[in-house]
Amino acid sequence: SGSTNVMQILDRKVEREIPSGMMDAGLNVGVGSKALGDDEDDPDDEAQSEEDPAVDEEEEALAADTKLVAKWLRTTLREWETVLTVKAKEAPNDATFKLDKAQYRQCKQYLRPLRRSLRANDISPDIISSLARIANLCEKRHYKAMQEAYMRLAIGNKPWPMGVTFVTFHDRANRHKIGEGQVAHVLDDETTRKYVQMVKRLCSFCETRWPIDPTTEM
């Protein structure tokens, strides 16, 4: 049509006015060139793209400890349940069996918050690290070292732990203030205190279920 011919003539005229060097270089907007203001890299983008190896290692170690603790809890509880199943067939009315069964049920109940927190990754890394050490030592049957690790978890390393201020025969002025505000961290929370005690119960079960030669712990 006539309008199409006019547009083609105008396009040819514009092409003749553009220097050939620019056409060869392909300097079209948004093609083969950066937009205005993009000559320098954004430092924020570089900071986000860089990864900290130390942080990655800590996260991997934490994930491994979490997996170890969860597996140890699951395996030990299942083994305890298996032992109770055998006892139920042999002596269902035995007083020792009934007590053991009650302790197992309480242990499983009090450990539920811990197991939920492990699945949700909602637990202090310090507690996970301590629990992982306890689980690892139990699996290796290093029960003496396990007991020491448990004590560090239960009362911590702070000075004047609970009970130490009441070992003398004579009263001392303001003795009740010694260590005030420095009570072991895990014993402050009722839920945490309960599952930490149940961890000790699992450790005791491991010692009974998989005993070792006492001389190896010397």
PDB file of C-alpha atoms in Angstrom, residues 3-191:
ATOM      1  CA  SER A   3       1.553   4.043   3.544  1.00  0.00           C
ATOM      2  CA  THR A   4       3.840   0.990   3.561  1.00  0.00           C
ATOM      3  CA  ASN A   5       5.976   2.419   0.758  1.00  0.00           C
ATOM      4  CA  VAL A   6       6.337   5.704   2.634  1.00  0.00           C
ATOM      5  CA  MET A   7       7.531   3.872   5.791  1.00  0.00           C
ATOM      6  CA  GLN A   8      10.078   1.884   3.814  1.00  0.00           C
ATOM      7  CA  ILE A   9      11.441   5.094   2.242  1.00  0.00           C
ATOM      8  CA  LEU A  10      11.779   6.706   5.674  1.00  0.00           C
ATOM      9  CA  ASP A  11      13.563   3.637   7.073  1.00  0.00           C
ATOM     10  CA  ARG A  12      16.099   3.700   4.225  1.00  0.00           C
ATOM     11  CA  LYS A  13      16.684   7.399   4.819  1.00  0.00           C
ATOM     12  CA  VAL A  14      17.395   6.809   8.528  1.00  0.00           C
ATOM     13  CA  GLU A  15      19.817   4.003   7.728  1.00  0.00           C
ATOM     14  CA  ARG A  16      21.736   6.254   5.327  1.00  0.00           C
ATOM     15  CA  GLU A  17      22.069   8.909   8.035  1.00  0.00           C
ATOM     16  CA  ILE A  18      23.592   6.461  10.606  1.00  0.00           C
ATOM     17  CA  PRO A  19      27.399   6.109  10.216  1.00  0.00           C
ATOM     18  CA  SER A  20      28.393   2.717   8.978  1.00  0.00           C
ATOM     19  CA  GLY A  21      30.892   2.249  11.843  1.00  0.00           C
ATOM     20  CA  MET A  22      28.143   2.393  14.402  1.00  0.00           C
ATOM     21  CA  MET A  23      26.047  -0.113  12.485  1.00  0.00           C
ATOM     22  CA  ASP A  24      29.004  -2.516  12.281  1.00  0.00           C
ATOM     23  CA  ALA A  25      29.681  -2.196  16.005  1.00  0.00           C
ATOM     24  CA  GLY A  26      26.067  -3.167  16.738  1.00  0.00           C
ATOM     25  CA  LEU A  27      25.569  -0.351  19.245  1.00  0.00           C
ATOM     26  CA  ASN A  28      21.860  -0.903  19.733  1.00  0.00           C
ATOM     27  CA  VAL A  29      20.290  -0.096  23.069  1.00  0.00           C
ATOM     28  CA  GLY A  30      20.197  -3.153  25.323  1.00  0.00           C
ATOM     29  CA  VAL A  31      22.082  -5.366  22.843  1.00  0.00           C
ATOM     30  CA  GLY A  32      25.820  -5.969  23.180  1.00  0.00           C
ATOM     31  CA  SER A  33      26.235  -3.143  25.677  1.00  0.00           C
ATOM     32  CA  LYS A  34      25.525  -2.361  29.327  1.00  0.00           C
ATOM     33  CA  ALA A  35      22.763  -0.073  30.403  1.00  0.00           C
ATOM     34  CA  LEU A  36      23.671   3.300  31.841  1.00  0.00           C
ATOM     35  CA  GLY A  37      24.939   3.010  35.422  1.00  0.00           C
ATOM     36  CA  ASP A  38      26.097  -0.621  35.023  1.00  0.00           C
ATOM     37  CA  ASP A  39      29.747   0.202  34.379  1.00  0.00           C
ATOM     38  CA  GLU A  40      30.676  -0.766  37.951  1.00  0.00           C
ATOM     39  CA  ASP A  41      29.761  -3.920  39.836  1.00  0.00           C
ATOM     40  CA  ASP A  42      27.491  -3.556  42.828  1.00  0.00           C
ATOM     41  CA  PRO A  43      29.521  -4.339  45.988  1.00  0.00           C
ATOM     42  CA  ASP A  44      26.390  -5.609  47.719  1.00  0.00           C
ATOM     43  CA  ASP A  45      25.913  -8.229  45.009  1.00  0.00           C
ATOM     44  CA  GLU A  46      29.527  -9.363  45.428  1.00  0.00           C
ATOM     45  CA  ALA A  47      29.100  -9.647  49.177  1.00  0.00           C
ATOM     46  CA  GLN A  48      25.992 -11.783  48.754  1.00  0.00           C
ATOM     47  CA  SER A  49      27.623 -14.021  46.184  1.00  0.00           C
ATOM     48  CA  GLU A  50      30.626 -14.737  48.382  1.00  0.00           C
ATOM     49  CA  GLU A  51      30.245 -17.745  50.688  1.00  0.00           C
ATOM     50  CA  ASP A  52      31.913 -18.093  54.053  1.00  0.00           C
ATOM     51  CA  PRO A  53      33.525 -21.560  54.279  1.00  0.00           C
ATOM     52  CA  ALA A  54      33.600 -21.387  58.093  1.00  0.00           C
ATOM     53  CA  VAL A  55      29.849 -20.837  58.285  1.00  0.00           C
ATOM     54  CA  ASP A  56      29.222 -23.721  55.890  1.00  0.00           C
ATOM     55  CA  GLU A  57      31.391 -26.037  57.985  1.00  0.00           C
ATOM     56  CA  GLU A  58      29.572 -25.063  61.180  1.00  0.00           C
ATOM     57  CA  GLU A  59      26.199 -25.697  59.564  1.00  0.00           C
ATOM     58  CA  GLU A  60      27.331 -29.080  58.250  1.00  0.00           C
ATOM     59  CA  ALA A  61      28.708 -30.054  61.666  1.00  0.00           C
ATOM     60  CA  LEU A  62      25.478 -28.983  63.348  1.00  0.00           C
ATOM     61  CA  ALA A  63      23.405 -30.978  60.853  1.00  0.00           C
ATOM     62  CA  ALA A  64      25.584 -34.053  61.416  1.00  0.00           C
ATOM     63  CA  ASP A  65      25.262 -33.735  65.212  1.00  0.00           C
ATOM     64  CA  THR A  66      21.496 -33.328  64.946  1.00  0.00           C
ATOM     65  CA  LYS A  67      21.239 -36.447  62.801  1.00  0.00           C
ATOM     66  CA  LEU A  68      23.446 -38.408  65.206  1.00  0.00           C
ATOM     67  CA  VAL A  69      21.380 -37.459  68.262  1.00  0.00           C
ATOM     68  CA  ALA A  70      18.056 -38.196  66.546  1.00  0.00           C
ATOM     69  CA  LYS A  71      19.315 -41.599  65.393  1.00  0.00           C
ATOM     70  CA  TRP A  72      20.679 -42.490  68.832  1.00  0.00           C
ATOM     71  CA  LEU A  73      17.421 -41.574  70.553  1.00  0.00           C
ATOM     72  CA  ARG A  74      15.368 -43.566  68.062  1.00  0.00           C
ATOM     73  CA  THR A  75      17.627 -46.625  68.141  1.00  0.00           C
ATOM     74  CA  THR A  76      17.956 -46.729  71.928  1.00  0.00           C
ATOM     75  CA  LEU A  77      14.226 -46.331  72.532  1.00  0.00           C
ATOM     76  CA  ARG A  78      13.469 -49.100  70.050  1.00  0.00           C
ATOM     77  CA  GLU A  79      15.965 -51.408  71.720  1.00  0.00           C
ATOM     78  CA  TRP A  80      14.473 -50.650  75.118  1.00  0.00           C
ATOM     79  CA  GLU A  81      11.001 -51.422  73.760  1.00  0.00           C
ATOM     80  CA  THR A  82      12.275 -54.727  72.345  1.00  0.00           C
ATOM     81  CA  VAL A  83      13.694 -55.716  75.728  1.00  0.00           C
ATOM     82  CA  LEU A  84      10.376 -54.885  77.401  1.00  0.00           C
ATOM     83  CA  THR A  85       8.467 -56.944  74.838  1.00  0.00           C
ATOM     84  CA  VAL A  86      10.579 -59.986  75.703  1.00  0.00           C
ATOM     85  CA  LYS A  87      10.135 -59.417  79.441  1.00  0.00           C
ATOM     86  CA  ALA A  88       6.367 -59.046  78.990  1.00  0.00           C
ATOM     87  CA  LYS A  89       6.202 -62.564  77.603  1.00  0.00           C
ATOM     88  CA  GLU A  90       8.451 -64.051  80.286  1.00  0.00           C
ATOM     89  CA  ALA A  91       7.234 -62.299  83.445  1.00  0.00           C
ATOM     90  CA  PRO A  92       4.391 -59.867  82.794  1.00  0.00           C
ATOM     91  CA  ASN A  93       3.531 -59.555  86.502  1.00  0.00           C
ATOM     92  CA  ASP A  94       7.065 -59.020  87.738  1.00  0.00           C
ATOM     93  CA  ALA A  95       7.475 -55.830  89.781  1.00  0.00           C
ATOM     94  CA  THR A  96      10.803 -55.007  88.135  1.00  0.00           C
ATOM     95  CA  PHE A  97       9.246 -55.301  84.687  1.00  0.00           C
ATOM     96  CA  LYS A  98       6.375 -52.992  85.642  1.00  0.00           C
ATOM     97  CA  LEU A  99       8.786 -50.376  86.992  1.00  0.00           C
ATOM     98  CA  ASP A 100      10.976 -50.620  83.901  1.00  0.00           C
ATOM     99  CA  LYS A 101       7.929 -50.279  81.671  1.00  0.00           C
ATOM    100  CA  ALA A 102       6.772 -47.163  83.537  1.00  0.00           C
ATOM    101  CA  GLN A 103      10.208 -45.613  83.253  1.00  0.00           C
ATOM    102  CA  TYR A 104      10.276 -46.323  79.528  1.00  0.00           C
ATOM    103  CA  ARG A 105       6.904 -44.654  78.978  1.00  0.00           C
ATOM    104  CA  GLN A 106       7.944 -41.604  80.986  1.00  0.00           C
ATOM    105  CA  CYS A 107      11.233 -41.416  79.118  1.00  0.00           C
ATOM    106  CA  LYS A 108       9.532 -41.563  75.743  1.00  0.00           C
ATOM    107  CA  GLN A 109       7.027 -38.892  76.781  1.00  0.00           C
ATOM    108  CA  TYR A 110       9.616 -36.453  78.154  1.00  0.00           C
ATOM    109  CA  LEU A 111      11.835 -36.882  75.096  1.00  0.00           C
ATOM    110  CA  ARG A 112       9.100 -35.836  72.657  1.00  0.00           C
ATOM    111  CA  PRO A 113       9.888 -32.087  72.892  1.00  0.00           C
ATOM    112  CA  LEU A 114      13.543 -32.806  72.208  1.00  0.00           C
ATOM    113  CA  ARG A 115      12.778 -34.982  69.200  1.00  0.00           C
ATOM    114  CA  ARG A 116      10.380 -32.374  67.809  1.00  0.00           C
ATOM    115  CA  SER A 117      12.995 -29.664  68.244  1.00  0.00           C
ATOM    116  CA  LEU A 118      15.574 -31.792  66.454  1.00  0.00           C
ATOM    117  CA  ARG A 119      13.251 -32.284  63.492  1.00  0.00           C
ATOM    118  CA  ALA A 120      12.466 -28.555  63.386  1.00  0.00           C
ATOM    119  CA  ASN A 121      16.109 -27.506  63.896  1.00  0.00           C
ATOM    120  CA  ASP A 122      14.859 -25.429  66.806  1.00  0.00           C
ATOM    121  CA  ILE A 123      17.366 -26.147  69.553  1.00  0.00           C
ATOM    122  CA  SER A 124      20.523 -24.537  70.897  1.00  0.00           C
ATOM    123  CA  PRO A 125      23.682 -25.591  69.007  1.00  0.00           C
ATOM    124  CA  ASP A 126      25.481 -25.948  72.355  1.00  0.00           C
ATOM    125  CA  ILE A 127      22.935 -28.477  73.593  1.00  0.00           C
ATOM    126  CA  ILE A 128      23.048 -30.371  70.305  1.00  0.00           C
ATOM    127  CA  SER A 129      26.835 -30.535  70.469  1.00  0.00           C
ATOM    128  CA  SER A 130      26.737 -31.860  74.042  1.00  0.00           C
ATOM    129  CA  LEU A 131      24.062 -34.419  73.209  1.00  0.00           C
ATOM    130  CA  ALA A 132      25.990 -35.556  70.157  1.00  0.00           C
ATOM    131  CA  ARG A 133      29.073 -36.152  72.286  1.00  0.00           C
ATOM    132  CA  ILE A 134      27.043 -38.170  74.782  1.00  0.00           C
ATOM    133  CA  ALA A 135      25.451 -40.227  72.002  1.00  0.00           C
ATOM    134  CA  ASN A 136      28.802 -40.859  70.346  1.00  0.00           C
ATOM    135  CA  LEU A 137      30.412 -41.983  73.613  1.00  0.00           C
ATOM    136  CA  CYS A 138      27.474 -44.292  74.358  1.00  0.00           C
ATOM    137  CA  GLU A 139      27.735 -45.903  70.952  1.00  0.00           C
ATOM    138  CA  LYS A 140      31.437 -46.496  71.578  1.00  0.00           C
ATOM    139  CA  ARG A 141      30.671 -47.739  75.117  1.00  0.00           C
ATOM    140  CA  HIS A 142      32.940 -45.144  76.698  1.00  0.00           C
ATOM    141  CA  TYR A 143      30.614 -44.804  79.650  1.00  0.00           C
ATOM    142  CA  LYS A 144      32.999 -43.042  82.021  1.00  0.00           C
ATOM    143  CA  ALA A 145      33.627 -40.283  79.514  1.00  0.00           C
ATOM    144  CA  MET A 146      29.906 -40.261  78.762  1.00  0.00           C
ATOM    145  CA  GLN A 147      29.101 -39.553  82.410  1.00  0.00           C
ATOM    146  CA  GLU A 148      31.526 -36.641  82.441  1.00  0.00           C
ATOM    147  CA  ALA A 149      29.974 -35.255  79.255  1.00  0.00           C
ATOM    148  CA  TYR A 150      26.524 -35.570  80.785  1.00  0.00           C
ATOM    149  CA  MET A 151      27.590 -33.689  83.911  1.00  0.00           C
ATOM    150  CA  ARG A 152      28.928 -30.856  81.770  1.00  0.00           C
ATOM    151  CA  LEU A 153      25.593 -30.724  79.973  1.00  0.00           C
ATOM    152  CA  ALA A 154      23.523 -30.864  83.170  1.00  0.00           C
ATOM    153  CA  ILE A 155      25.416 -28.413  85.392  1.00  0.00           C
ATOM    154  CA  GLY A 156      27.700 -26.630  82.950  1.00  0.00           C
ATOM    155  CA  ASN A 157      31.174 -25.287  83.688  1.00  0.00           C
ATOM    156  CA  LYS A 158      30.133 -22.239  85.683  1.00  0.00           C
ATOM    157  CA  PRO A 159      31.638 -21.677  89.158  1.00  0.00           C
ATOM    158  CA  TRP A 160      29.736 -22.682  92.285  1.00  0.00           C
ATOM    159  CA  PRO A 161      27.332 -25.138  90.672  1.00  0.00           C
ATOM    160  CA  MET A 162      24.147 -26.067  92.467  1.00  0.00           C
ATOM    161  CA  GLY A 163      24.861 -27.848  95.749  1.00  0.00           C
ATOM    162  CA  VAL A 164      28.512 -26.886  96.114  1.00  0.00           C
ATOM    163  CA  THR A 165      27.691 -24.012  98.473  1.00  0.00           C
ATOM    164  CA  PHE A 166      26.180 -26.358 101.050  1.00  0.00           C
ATOM    165  CA  VAL A 167      29.092 -28.672 101.830  1.00  0.00           C
ATOM    166  CA  THR A 168      30.451 -26.974 104.975  1.00  0.00           C
ATOM    167  CA  PHE A 169      29.410 -27.532 108.561  1.00  0.00           C
ATOM    168  CA  HIS A 170      29.192 -23.871 109.521  1.00  0.00           C
ATOM    169  CA  ASP A 171      26.892 -21.267 108.067  1.00  0.00           C
ATOM    170  CA  ARG A 172      28.479 -18.337 106.329  1.00  0.00           C
ATOM    171  CA  ALA A 173      27.040 -14.890 105.900  1.00  0.00           C
ATOM    172  CA  ASN A 174      25.259 -14.362 102.560  1.00  0.00           C
ATOM    173  CA  ARG A 175      26.151 -17.886 101.512  1.00  0.00           C
ATOM    174  CA  HIS A 176      22.883 -18.097  99.572  1.00  0.00           C
ATOM    175  CA  LYS A 177      24.142 -15.369  97.241  1.00  0.00           C
ATOM    176  CA  ILE A 178      27.170 -17.338  96.065  1.00  0.00           C
ATOM    177  CA  GLY A 179      26.787 -18.105  92.393  1.00  0.00           C
ATOM    178  CA  GLU A 180      23.514 -16.235  92.208  1.00  0.00           C
ATOM    179  CA  GLY A 181      22.445 -15.775  88.581  1.00  0.00           C
ATOM    180  CA  GLN A 182      24.852 -18.482  87.416  1.00  0.00           C
ATOM    181  CA  VAL A 183      22.657 -21.559  87.762  1.00  0.00           C
ATOM    182  CA  ALA A 184      23.292 -24.180  85.091  1.00  0.00           C
ATOM    183  CA  HIS A 185      21.574 -23.082  81.905  1.00  0.00           C
ATOM    184  CA  VAL A 186      19.754 -26.289  80.988  1.00  0.00           C
ATOM    185  CA  LEU A 187      18.283 -26.758  84.450  1.00  0.00           C
ATOM    186  CA  ASP A 188      16.516 -23.410  84.336  1.00  0.00           C
ATOM    187  CA  ASP A 189      13.949 -24.622  81.804  1.00  0.00           C
ATOM    188  CA  GLU A 190      11.511 -27.298  83.023  1.00  0.00           C
ATOM    189  CA  THR A 191      11.027 -28.968  79.632  1.00  0.00           C
TER     190      THR A 191
END
